[in-house]
Each structure stands twice: as C-alpha cells, then as structure tokens.
Amino acid sequence: EFFRRTYLTEGLRMLLTGALKRLSGTGGDPVVELQTNFGGGKTHSQLALFHLFSGRNASELAGIEPILTETGVSQPPIARRCVLVGTALSPAHTHTMSDGTVARTLWGVMAWQLLGKEGYALVRHADEAGVSPGSDLLRDLFTRASPCLILIDEWIAFVRQLYGIPSLPAGSFDANLTLAQALTEAVKASPATLLVASIPASDIEVGGEGGKAALERLKNTFARVESAWRPASAEEGFEIVRRRLFQPITDKANFVARDAVVRAFAEMYRGNPTEFPLECRDTDYERRMQAAYPIHPELFDRLYQDWSSLDKFQRTRGVLRLMATVIHELWERDDKSLLIMPATVPVSAGPVQFELMRYMDDTWVPVIEKDVDGVNALPIQLDRDNPNLGRYSACRRVARTLYMGSAATLNTAHKGLEDRQIKLGCVQAGESVPTFGDALRRLTDQATHLYVDGKQYWYSTQPSVTRMALERAQQRHQDEVHEEIKRRIREELKDARLRGDFSAVYVAPASAGDVPDERESRLVVLGPEHAHIRGASDSKARKEAQNLLEQRGAGPRLYRNTVVFLAPDQTRLDELQQAVRQYLAWKSIELESATLYLDAFQANQAKTKRETSDDSVKQRIPETFHWLLVPEQPDPKGGMAWQELKVQGLDGLAVRAGKRLRNEDMLVTQLAGTMLRRELDKIPLWPADANHISVRKLMEYFAQYLYLPRLKNSNVLLEAIAEGLNQTLWHHDTFAYAEHWDEQAKRYQGLHAGQVVRISLDGHALLVKPDVAFAQIEAERPVPVPVAPTTNDFPQTNQTSERVREQPGTTGTLPLEPVAPSTRQPRRFHGTISIDPLRLSRDVATIHQEVIQHLTALMGAHAEITLEVSIRVPDGVTESTVRTVTENCRTLKFTYHGFEDD
C-alpha cells in the first residue's frame, strides 16, 4: 500500500537504486545524507528503504520492477534493519529491550537491533562507559550483520539535548558526535552495509545553540563520505499530490476532457503572447499542464518556489496538507473552474486560512480580511460595483493570486509577481484577459496593503501610501477635478493639427458669448458639468447645446449651421472623474514626498502611481467624450432636431468628431458643382424675383440654415462654384457666373461659363441660372468676320473662310484678320510650337488651357496630338541610359527611330 500511494521521484529512484546495489554487494554508496528543508521527504525516503528490504516479494511493490531491472537484481535482499529516531529515544533514560537487555546509548540500541544480545555484547563496554566504540569494532558488528540497513532520523534532536550536560546515560555531546565519525568510516569499510541519516537544513528543525553546533559537526563528518540526494522537484510534486489526493484517470472520455482543457489554455497563451510569461507558449508548458492536471502548474510553482522557502513550511507534507484542504473546499462549493489555480484558492475559508497562517505572522489576518478575501474585502466590493469585473470575480481572483504569489516572499530581495504572472495565475481559458488587467489596476488604486514597483506587485503587512492617496482623492473638490479635465482637453487642442476638419474648437465655454458667430465650421466641447445620457432629450448636454446654438451673447445666433457639439457620457464621466481624483492625489504626494518623509521606495511608488493614473486619465478622456450632438432640419418647413452620434477611434477628440461627421455626410469638405446646382434648385435658393443669387448671400444661407449641407468653410463653396463653372455642359448641369447685374441695361456684365473663373467676393458677384446666361451669350454673339488662313491656322481652301464665331463660354474672339467672304466654316486646325524641355509640364498645360480646350469643347471635335522629341547629347549617351530609354519607349508604345552616332 505504501508503494501504491508513493510516486517515485527522481531522487527517490536514485536512493533505492543505490541501496539495492549496496546491499546486494554490486556497488552503491555506503553513506547517504538526506538534507532538505522542513517537510522535504526525508522520512518518506527512509520508510521506502525500510519497506524495500523487509522481505516482501518484489511483485507486491508497485513501481519497483523498473528499478530492479536497472540494477540487475531480481529480488531485494532481506536486510537487518536498524531504526534510530532521535525524538523517540531519551538521552536521560536507559532502554530495556524485549529480551531484557538494557542499553544506554545510540550505539548500544543500534547493536542490539542488528544482532540482538550478540551484537550488544560487542559494544557493551563502550555503552556502559558512555564512550563511542571505535570504527574497527563497528566494522566487525556490521560485517556480522550484513546485509544491514541503518536508518537514523531526527539525529540532531537527540544530540542537542546532550549539549553542556556531561553525565547523562546516553553519553556526552562529544562522544555522540565522535560516534558519527566512527560510524561513517565503519560503514564505508563494511560490504553490504548502508547508512542513511536525515540532517535538517532549516533552522526550525535545528533549534538552539546545541543544535547548531551538532549540525555543523555532523555536516562536516558526512561531507567526506556522503552521496548526493535531492528531494522532489516541483514537477514531481504534481504526481505526488495527484496520486495522494485524486483517483487515477482510467476512463478514455476523461483523458479527452483533460486534453481539451489543456489545449484551450495553451491556445489562449499563444493567442495573447504579450499578456502571459514567455514560457507559457512553449510546448513544454503544455506538457506540464497535462502532468499537473487538474492543478495549474503556476500554483505548484508558487508553493514549491515561494512557500517552501519559509522555515515552517514542510516542502512535501505542507503542500499535501494545504492542497487537500483547498480541494475539499472547492469540492464542497461545487467549483466549476477548469483548473485549480492560485486564483481559485479560497483564502478566506477557515480550514484553508488556518493552513496558510501556520507559516505566517498573525499580522497577515487583517490584510486578508481587508484587501484579499474577507467577507467585506475591497476586491469583493469592486466586483460587486463593476458588472464587467463581477461576472468573473476578477478582483477577488487577482487578489488571491497576488497573496499566494507574494506573501511568502515579502522578506526576500525579489518580492512579488509581475503583471503577466498575475494573469497566468488567475485567467481561465475562454475569459477576457484585459478584464483582469483592469481588476489589477483598480486594486492598486485602492488597496491599502498592495505595493507596486514598476511591473512588480505584492502585498505587505504594512499599509502603503495608497491609503493616503485614497483619502486625498476623496477630498478633491469637484471643481478642481473638472478644471483638470478641461485643462487637458485645451492642452491637446492647442495643436492646430489636432483640430481636424474644424476651423476652431471651443472647450467648455462659460457662456454663449464665448462661441463667436462665424461662417466657418466649429466644434464646441461641452464641459464635464454638461454630460449626456443616450437618448435623453433633457440631458444637461442637450440643454447646454440648445442654449449655445440659439444664443450668441445677448442676441440670437445667426450662423447655426456651423456649430456641432461634443459631450461627455454620464456613465463614463464618473470613471473619468475618479481617475482624475487619483491622479491629483498621487501628484500631490509625489510633490510633497520630502515633507511627508517618504522613503525611497514609497517616493518611487508615488511617482509610478502618478504616471499610471496619468495614463489612465489620458485613456478615459476619449472614452468619456464620445457623444456628438448635431443640430439638423430634415424638412425645410419643419422644426429643428438633434442627431446624436457616438464617436470612436484612436485619434484626438476633434479629429475623431470630424471623421464621423464626414462619414455621415454631416460635414462637407468637398462639394461638386452639380451638387451645388441641385441644392440651388431643390429648396429653391434662387430668389423668386430674380434669375441670379449673390455668392455672398449663398454663403450666408449655407452657414445659417440647418436644412442645407454643413460646409467645412467658405472655400468649400467657392471651390464648388469654380468646379461648376469649368464644366463643359454647364448650360445643362451647373450655372453661370456674372461680375455684376446691370439693372438699367437688363444684362449681366462679365458673364462667364464653361471655363476657369476667378470668383470675386466683392458683394456684386452672382451665380446665374444657366438658361438665362445661355440666352444672353447667344444673343450677344458677334457677326462672323472672314479671316485669312496662316501656316499655323486653318488650311487654305479655294473659298475664303469666315471669322470664327465666338463659342458659348468664351469672353472674346480670335484676333484674325478679315478676308474675302466664304460660305463654308473652317473644319481643321493644325499648329506646332517649340517647348522649353525644362518647363514642359507648364507649357503643355498653358497650351491646353488657351488653345486646345476651346476646340475640343466643340460638338464632334476629334483631336490628334503628337509629341515629337529630338535630343542631342554632345558627350554621348551611356549604355545604361540607352537600355532604360529603349525599354521605357517600348512599354509606352513610343515610336522612336533609335540612337545614332550623330
């Protein structure tokens, strides 16, 4: 039964293998010292040796067969066994054996256990005198008893009682330590004899001055002859705990379920590489999770690496006791976690807390109750107040993970856990990882005993400056908090590049007079006093926006179609204000670190927390100010309405607002001439008593009326007019332009259309209805005058040409000389010109604008334009240039005659 419940660790297999060789006479070390921390498996290892050489058949000992095969031994030899337990033997009394033999010392009891009266007779004089027998005498004893096994446990506990007391039956302190030297030498010289002694490594087992002196002497003695032995590693602890506390998996379906859980965790770690430690992505970690199932390897690591460093914590026994209690509590609670993790350890449960507090100071009790896992602990309150966190119990799980990973290392140089380790200890597969990061941030903001240094977090029994920061945050006046929010937004918008599509941005205007009445688009960021609730027509933001839209100082606002509003969300505002309070509190503590007598660590913590809270405020401002309130008037004859839009993105406040308005066609940054014509006709904007509208008046209309498109600025309208005037089919799709209307002559002066026009804003400039403009142009066409052809003009015919008629859209005539009249109009134009190769683009554009576009605009015109290139290079063209030009000509289908020598 012992071997069925025992997992043979690497250290235990090595011990049993060496013992089999030694007692079978085929090798092996004669002396083994078992030295580990408290509870490291020393006694368990000695029990394994005791049972192995008891004479039981090897087939009854589970797991022993591979060791027998390795050593070439078919059956463990039956050995004479001597067991000396220091805590069971009293140095002040004699020991009467079953046959009446009376022994006084350890060597007397040892000799009788090995050979009975015969053995005791060999050492009787030394036993009665209380002096150590020589190594020769002991070698004789061991040779007669071979094969023999000597197990000594709690040796220090026996010897330290003799320190400073010379007259006890067990002999003196020095005599017992001399025995150790003689015993190791004798065992080494005796075939088939093995000595295994446990020597503590922790101060808690040594005890007092005598214990320390005894330990030092024994370690020096054993150092000369001992063999290496190591206790169970953390990974071997997986098997030890699983074998002791869980039934083995035998059902195939359970293997499938285990593998599915492990795979889900592994995929989560690989899918979030920056959120978890690097080693979690390795296949080896996936193997570790399989080996530890249903316990997460991180919990074993914390117990074996951190808690096992405590003097009182028994390395193997302590882990077993704690895990048995934890598993029982989770079973009783019907816990549905996929794995047992640091976060699932119910720290507040009575039995679990009792096991944990066995190794800790009582000062940890209030820390647990207040900041970790008490009934009214801070993490539970935070989870209760925040549904996002509460659905996972995120704060509570983070706090448990922090406690399990930091309480045991408080007094070490490397205390605490990194944020990635914390997430490793608390996030189950399928859960939102960022939620636990948020939980950690909230805990560091409010927990009294939680410390943070960079990325390291830990609990301490001493209150941190967090409590001071919390109190200062609560004392901050709301006006101070609001002013800080406004200051940050104003600071951001000082950069003109961050104003986006708006000509100006006004932050938290104190009155309507602070928002000028102008024709350019503007964004008004409402202050935190005016928050918005989605769908609420009576929110403070809506009321303030309505007031600013209607009023401009003492009078009404004229240009209402240029103003939109950005408001904070009421729910998010509460979170932002809390973050600002914390920032202001930490900032004040950092500034006053000298007068507050903060030590270096506390000052650094204040700096770190100020930086963290500063980042939190920066992140929450755009999350809070996300409601665009946009005035609109869908029906020109109807009333005004408000459109609310939620803005998102990574850009600044104004940039995000502008992008959303553009996407919704609520802010126009480019307007086509045809669209402007549509707006002129739809309302209509043309005056009922005139065929034209003032350009300046049109600008006024777009800035005033909410049923018109909201233009970014006046340039958008001017560019739309220019684009519309440059249209070939202007008389169908757009409009004409006039510099002035002559009321007396009843005609338009400076009438332009179908060409590039420079728009004047002198107050007289007009947009003219296209049919009216076309009629005037046709009526004012000059009578054709014959012209003489030239080499660069229309070709000669046997009939003379008449003057080219001025086409619609032109403002002048070609300067041609009159010739004899002809009945036919010219049908062909041909011309050549030399162009400066250094100004090719400019000159071609000028020719197109001044000559070509006038002809191609005519109905049915067909143009053929040829570019002829001739270039001479006096110093010759390089081979690489020849290749480049040739290849490019071939690609462009450029007909060329090749390169010549001259």
PDB file of C-alpha atoms in Angstrom, residues 391-560:
ATOM      1  CA  ARG A 391     -19.007  38.243 -13.832  1.00  0.00           C
ATOM      2  CA  TYR A 392     -15.520  36.757 -13.440  1.00  0.00           C
ATOM      3  CA  SER A 393     -14.950  37.776  -9.787  1.00  0.00           C
ATOM      4  CA  ALA A 394     -11.875  39.307 -11.389  1.00  0.00           C
ATOM      5  CA  CYS A 395     -10.701  41.499  -8.488  1.00  0.00           C
ATOM      6  CA  ARG A 396     -11.090  38.687  -5.978  1.00  0.00           C
ATOM      7  CA  ARG A 397      -9.153  36.265  -8.160  1.00  0.00           C
ATOM      8  CA  VAL A 398      -6.382  38.776  -8.816  1.00  0.00           C
ATOM      9  CA  ALA A 399      -6.116  39.440  -5.067  1.00  0.00           C
ATOM     10  CA  ARG A 400      -5.881  35.718  -4.257  1.00  0.00           C
ATOM     11  CA  THR A 401      -3.227  35.240  -6.915  1.00  0.00           C
ATOM     12  CA  LEU A 402      -1.246  38.156  -5.528  1.00  0.00           C
ATOM     13  CA  TYR A 403      -1.450  36.803  -1.991  1.00  0.00           C
ATOM     14  CA  MET A 404      -0.361  33.287  -2.975  1.00  0.00           C
ATOM     15  CA  GLY A 405       2.495  34.737  -5.016  1.00  0.00           C
ATOM     16  CA  SER A 406       3.758  37.470  -2.717  1.00  0.00           C
ATOM     17  CA  ALA A 407       3.007  36.754   0.963  1.00  0.00           C
ATOM     18  CA  ALA A 408       5.768  34.158   1.271  1.00  0.00           C
ATOM     19  CA  THR A 409       8.397  36.344  -0.447  1.00  0.00           C
ATOM     20  CA  LEU A 410       7.743  39.579   1.464  1.00  0.00           C
ATOM     21  CA  ASN A 411      11.119  39.499   3.243  1.00  0.00           C
ATOM     22  CA  THR A 412      13.157  38.429   0.216  1.00  0.00           C
ATOM     23  CA  ALA A 413      15.087  40.536  -2.278  1.00  0.00           C
ATOM     24  CA  HIS A 414      12.821  39.512  -5.173  1.00  0.00           C
ATOM     25  CA  LYS A 415       9.357  40.007  -3.774  1.00  0.00           C
ATOM     26  CA  GLY A 416       6.068  39.870  -5.579  1.00  0.00           C
ATOM     27  CA  LEU A 417       4.821  38.969  -9.049  1.00  0.00           C
ATOM     28  CA  GLU A 418       4.910  40.613 -12.459  1.00  0.00           C
ATOM     29  CA  ASP A 419       1.616  41.551 -14.052  1.00  0.00           C
ATOM     30  CA  ARG A 420       1.950  38.724 -16.601  1.00  0.00           C
ATOM     31  CA  GLN A 421       2.445  36.178 -13.819  1.00  0.00           C
ATOM     32  CA  ILE A 422      -0.641  37.503 -12.067  1.00  0.00           C
ATOM     33  CA  LYS A 423      -2.717  36.931 -15.200  1.00  0.00           C
ATOM     34  CA  LEU A 424      -1.201  33.467 -15.553  1.00  0.00           C
ATOM     35  CA  GLY A 425      -2.429  32.658 -12.052  1.00  0.00           C
ATOM     36  CA  CYS A 426      -5.998  33.840 -12.480  1.00  0.00           C
ATOM     37  CA  VAL A 427      -7.260  33.789 -16.104  1.00  0.00           C
ATOM     38  CA  GLN A 428      -9.179  30.667 -17.121  1.00  0.00           C
ATOM     39  CA  ALA A 429      -9.385  29.631 -20.771  1.00  0.00           C
ATOM     40  CA  GLY A 430     -12.155  31.443 -22.629  1.00  0.00           C
ATOM     41  CA  GLU A 431     -12.163  34.523 -20.382  1.00  0.00           C
ATOM     42  CA  SER A 432     -11.352  38.115 -21.322  1.00  0.00           C
ATOM     43  CA  VAL A 433      -7.707  38.768 -20.403  1.00  0.00           C
ATOM     44  CA  PRO A 434      -7.948  42.610 -20.344  1.00  0.00           C
ATOM     45  CA  THR A 435     -10.665  42.360 -17.674  1.00  0.00           C
ATOM     46  CA  PHE A 436      -8.104  41.036 -15.201  1.00  0.00           C
ATOM     47  CA  GLY A 437      -5.664  43.795 -16.130  1.00  0.00           C
ATOM     48  CA  ASP A 438      -8.397  46.290 -15.285  1.00  0.00           C
ATOM     49  CA  ALA A 439      -9.024  44.488 -11.987  1.00  0.00           C
ATOM     50  CA  LEU A 440      -5.330  44.715 -11.089  1.00  0.00           C
ATOM     51  CA  ARG A 441      -5.293  48.427 -11.866  1.00  0.00           C
ATOM     52  CA  ARG A 442      -8.322  49.062  -9.658  1.00  0.00           C
ATOM     53  CA  LEU A 443      -6.795  47.117  -6.795  1.00  0.00           C
ATOM     54  CA  THR A 444      -3.526  49.036  -6.968  1.00  0.00           C
ATOM     55  CA  ASP A 445      -5.513  52.261  -6.907  1.00  0.00           C
ATOM     56  CA  GLN A 446      -7.426  51.421  -3.739  1.00  0.00           C
ATOM     57  CA  ALA A 447      -5.901  48.538  -1.764  1.00  0.00           C
ATOM     58  CA  THR A 448      -4.284  49.614   1.495  1.00  0.00           C
ATOM     59  CA  HIS A 449      -1.621  46.892   1.669  1.00  0.00           C
ATOM     60  CA  LEU A 450      -0.835  46.429  -2.014  1.00  0.00           C
ATOM     61  CA  TYR A 451       2.521  47.728  -3.272  1.00  0.00           C
ATOM     62  CA  VAL A 452       3.681  48.214  -6.843  1.00  0.00           C
ATOM     63  CA  ASP A 453       7.153  48.894  -8.192  1.00  0.00           C
ATOM     64  CA  GLY A 454       7.271  49.050 -11.973  1.00  0.00           C
ATOM     65  CA  LYS A 455       5.720  45.752 -13.040  1.00  0.00           C
ATOM     66  CA  GLN A 456       6.165  44.044  -9.644  1.00  0.00           C
ATOM     67  CA  TYR A 457       3.165  43.789  -7.311  1.00  0.00           C
ATOM     68  CA  TRP A 458       2.983  42.423  -3.771  1.00  0.00           C
ATOM     69  CA  TYR A 459       1.044  42.528  -0.533  1.00  0.00           C
ATOM     70  CA  SER A 460       2.669  43.680   2.689  1.00  0.00           C
ATOM     71  CA  THR A 461       1.563  43.785   6.301  1.00  0.00           C
ATOM     72  CA  GLN A 462       2.453  47.480   6.397  1.00  0.00           C
ATOM     73  CA  PRO A 463      -0.038  49.958   4.886  1.00  0.00           C
ATOM     74  CA  SER A 464       1.254  51.603   1.708  1.00  0.00           C
ATOM     75  CA  VAL A 465       0.920  55.209   0.675  1.00  0.00           C
ATOM     76  CA  THR A 466      -2.131  54.025  -1.259  1.00  0.00           C
ATOM     77  CA  ARG A 467      -4.280  54.722   1.775  1.00  0.00           C
ATOM     78  CA  MET A 468      -3.026  58.308   1.896  1.00  0.00           C
ATOM     79  CA  ALA A 469      -3.697  58.668  -1.832  1.00  0.00           C
ATOM     80  CA  LEU A 470      -7.201  57.252  -1.424  1.00  0.00           C
ATOM     81  CA  GLU A 471      -8.031  59.740   1.323  1.00  0.00           C
ATOM     82  CA  ARG A 472      -6.637  62.656  -0.682  1.00  0.00           C
ATOM     83  CA  ALA A 473      -8.575  61.558  -3.752  1.00  0.00           C
ATOM     84  CA  GLN A 474     -11.819  61.585  -1.789  1.00  0.00           C
ATOM     85  CA  GLN A 475     -11.070  65.112  -0.551  1.00  0.00           C
ATOM     86  CA  ARG A 476     -10.628  66.619  -4.039  1.00  0.00           C
ATOM     87  CA  HIS A 477     -13.326  69.172  -4.807  1.00  0.00           C
ATOM     88  CA  GLN A 478     -15.351  68.522  -7.927  1.00  0.00           C
ATOM     89  CA  ASP A 479     -14.492  71.948  -9.381  1.00  0.00           C
ATOM     90  CA  GLU A 480     -10.792  71.036  -9.201  1.00  0.00           C
ATOM     91  CA  VAL A 481     -11.476  67.716 -10.945  1.00  0.00           C
ATOM     92  CA  HIS A 482     -13.488  69.400 -13.711  1.00  0.00           C
ATOM     93  CA  GLU A 483     -10.852  72.060 -14.240  1.00  0.00           C
ATOM     94  CA  GLU A 484      -8.171  69.379 -14.676  1.00  0.00           C
ATOM     95  CA  ILE A 485     -10.276  67.657 -17.352  1.00  0.00           C
ATOM     96  CA  LYS A 486     -10.782  70.951 -19.215  1.00  0.00           C
ATOM     97  CA  ARG A 487      -7.091  71.815 -18.927  1.00  0.00           C
ATOM     98  CA  ARG A 488      -6.086  68.523 -20.532  1.00  0.00           C
ATOM     99  CA  ILE A 489      -8.516  68.914 -23.417  1.00  0.00           C
ATOM    100  CA  ARG A 490      -7.433  72.519 -24.049  1.00  0.00           C
ATOM    101  CA  GLU A 491      -3.792  71.419 -23.959  1.00  0.00           C
ATOM    102  CA  GLU A 492      -4.469  68.779 -26.597  1.00  0.00           C
ATOM    103  CA  LEU A 493      -6.296  71.202 -28.901  1.00  0.00           C
ATOM    104  CA  LYS A 494      -3.565  73.822 -28.830  1.00  0.00           C
ATOM    105  CA  ASP A 495      -2.030  71.845 -31.679  1.00  0.00           C
ATOM    106  CA  ALA A 496      -3.817  73.005 -34.833  1.00  0.00           C
ATOM    107  CA  ARG A 497      -3.195  69.604 -36.421  1.00  0.00           C
ATOM    108  CA  LEU A 498      -5.459  68.027 -33.804  1.00  0.00           C
ATOM    109  CA  ARG A 499      -8.449  70.233 -34.667  1.00  0.00           C
ATOM    110  CA  GLY A 500      -9.288  68.026 -37.636  1.00  0.00           C
ATOM    111  CA  ASP A 501     -11.803  69.489 -40.084  1.00  0.00           C
ATOM    112  CA  PHE A 502     -12.868  72.312 -37.781  1.00  0.00           C
ATOM    113  CA  SER A 503     -11.726  75.903 -38.159  1.00  0.00           C
ATOM    114  CA  ALA A 504     -11.868  76.318 -34.392  1.00  0.00           C
ATOM    115  CA  VAL A 505     -12.616  74.270 -31.270  1.00  0.00           C
ATOM    116  CA  TYR A 506     -14.015  75.800 -28.079  1.00  0.00           C
ATOM    117  CA  VAL A 507     -13.644  73.874 -24.829  1.00  0.00           C
ATOM    118  CA  ALA A 508     -16.251  74.297 -22.081  1.00  0.00           C
ATOM    119  CA  PRO A 509     -17.374  77.840 -22.940  1.00  0.00           C
ATOM    120  CA  ALA A 510     -18.586  79.711 -19.887  1.00  0.00           C
ATOM    121  CA  SER A 511     -21.369  81.404 -21.873  1.00  0.00           C
ATOM    122  CA  ALA A 512     -22.833  81.591 -25.363  1.00  0.00           C
ATOM    123  CA  GLY A 513     -20.797  84.724 -25.955  1.00  0.00           C
ATOM    124  CA  ASP A 514     -17.593  82.668 -25.805  1.00  0.00           C
ATOM    125  CA  VAL A 515     -18.523  80.926 -29.078  1.00  0.00           C
ATOM    126  CA  PRO A 516     -18.177  83.506 -31.913  1.00  0.00           C
ATOM    127  CA  ASP A 517     -20.843  83.665 -34.647  1.00  0.00           C
ATOM    128  CA  GLU A 518     -18.859  82.857 -37.794  1.00  0.00           C
ATOM    129  CA  ARG A 519     -19.373  81.155 -41.154  1.00  0.00           C
ATOM    130  CA  GLU A 520     -16.661  78.517 -40.575  1.00  0.00           C
ATOM    131  CA  SER A 521     -17.404  75.112 -39.001  1.00  0.00           C
ATOM    132  CA  ARG A 522     -16.628  74.859 -35.291  1.00  0.00           C
ATOM    133  CA  LEU A 523     -16.696  72.184 -32.602  1.00  0.00           C
ATOM    134  CA  VAL A 524     -17.815  73.000 -29.084  1.00  0.00           C
ATOM    135  CA  VAL A 525     -16.595  70.532 -26.436  1.00  0.00           C
ATOM    136  CA  LEU A 526     -19.026  70.754 -23.555  1.00  0.00           C
ATOM    137  CA  GLY A 527     -17.541  70.701 -20.068  1.00  0.00           C
ATOM    138  CA  PRO A 528     -17.934  67.801 -17.619  1.00  0.00           C
ATOM    139  CA  GLU A 529     -20.742  69.765 -15.968  1.00  0.00           C
ATOM    140  CA  HIS A 530     -22.866  69.043 -19.047  1.00  0.00           C
ATOM    141  CA  ALA A 531     -22.926  65.283 -19.510  1.00  0.00           C
ATOM    142  CA  HIS A 532     -25.190  63.374 -21.900  1.00  0.00           C
ATOM    143  CA  ILE A 533     -27.289  60.265 -21.458  1.00  0.00           C
ATOM    144  CA  ARG A 534     -28.047  58.320 -24.595  1.00  0.00           C
ATOM    145  CA  GLY A 535     -31.493  59.111 -25.963  1.00  0.00           C
ATOM    146  CA  ALA A 536     -32.240  61.652 -23.230  1.00  0.00           C
ATOM    147  CA  SER A 537     -33.768  64.803 -24.713  1.00  0.00           C
ATOM    148  CA  ASP A 538     -33.465  66.606 -21.394  1.00  0.00           C
ATOM    149  CA  SER A 539     -29.832  65.780 -20.590  1.00  0.00           C
ATOM    150  CA  LYS A 540     -27.636  68.595 -19.346  1.00  0.00           C
ATOM    151  CA  ALA A 541     -25.624  68.354 -22.566  1.00  0.00           C
ATOM    152  CA  ARG A 542     -28.707  68.769 -24.792  1.00  0.00           C
ATOM    153  CA  LYS A 543     -29.894  71.784 -22.828  1.00  0.00           C
ATOM    154  CA  GLU A 544     -26.482  73.457 -22.950  1.00  0.00           C
ATOM    155  CA  ALA A 545     -26.054  72.706 -26.657  1.00  0.00           C
ATOM    156  CA  GLN A 546     -29.513  74.165 -27.385  1.00  0.00           C
ATOM    157  CA  ASN A 547     -28.641  77.327 -25.485  1.00  0.00           C
ATOM    158  CA  LEU A 548     -25.293  77.776 -27.277  1.00  0.00           C
ATOM    159  CA  LEU A 549     -26.919  77.095 -30.670  1.00  0.00           C
ATOM    160  CA  GLU A 550     -29.669  79.668 -30.248  1.00  0.00           C
ATOM    161  CA  GLN A 551     -27.790  82.432 -28.451  1.00  0.00           C
ATOM    162  CA  ARG A 552     -24.713  84.460 -29.167  1.00  0.00           C
ATOM    163  CA  GLY A 553     -24.221  86.809 -26.248  1.00  0.00           C
ATOM    164  CA  ALA A 554     -27.305  88.978 -25.798  1.00  0.00           C
ATOM    165  CA  GLY A 555     -28.750  88.270 -29.245  1.00  0.00           C
ATOM    166  CA  PRO A 556     -29.682  85.220 -31.322  1.00  0.00           C
ATOM    167  CA  ARG A 557     -27.061  83.194 -33.168  1.00  0.00           C
ATOM    168  CA  LEU A 558     -27.154  83.730 -36.930  1.00  0.00           C
ATOM    169  CA  TYR A 559     -24.822  81.051 -38.276  1.00  0.00           C
ATOM    170  CA  ARG A 560     -26.337  77.968 -36.649  1.00  0.00           C
TER     171      ARG A 560
END
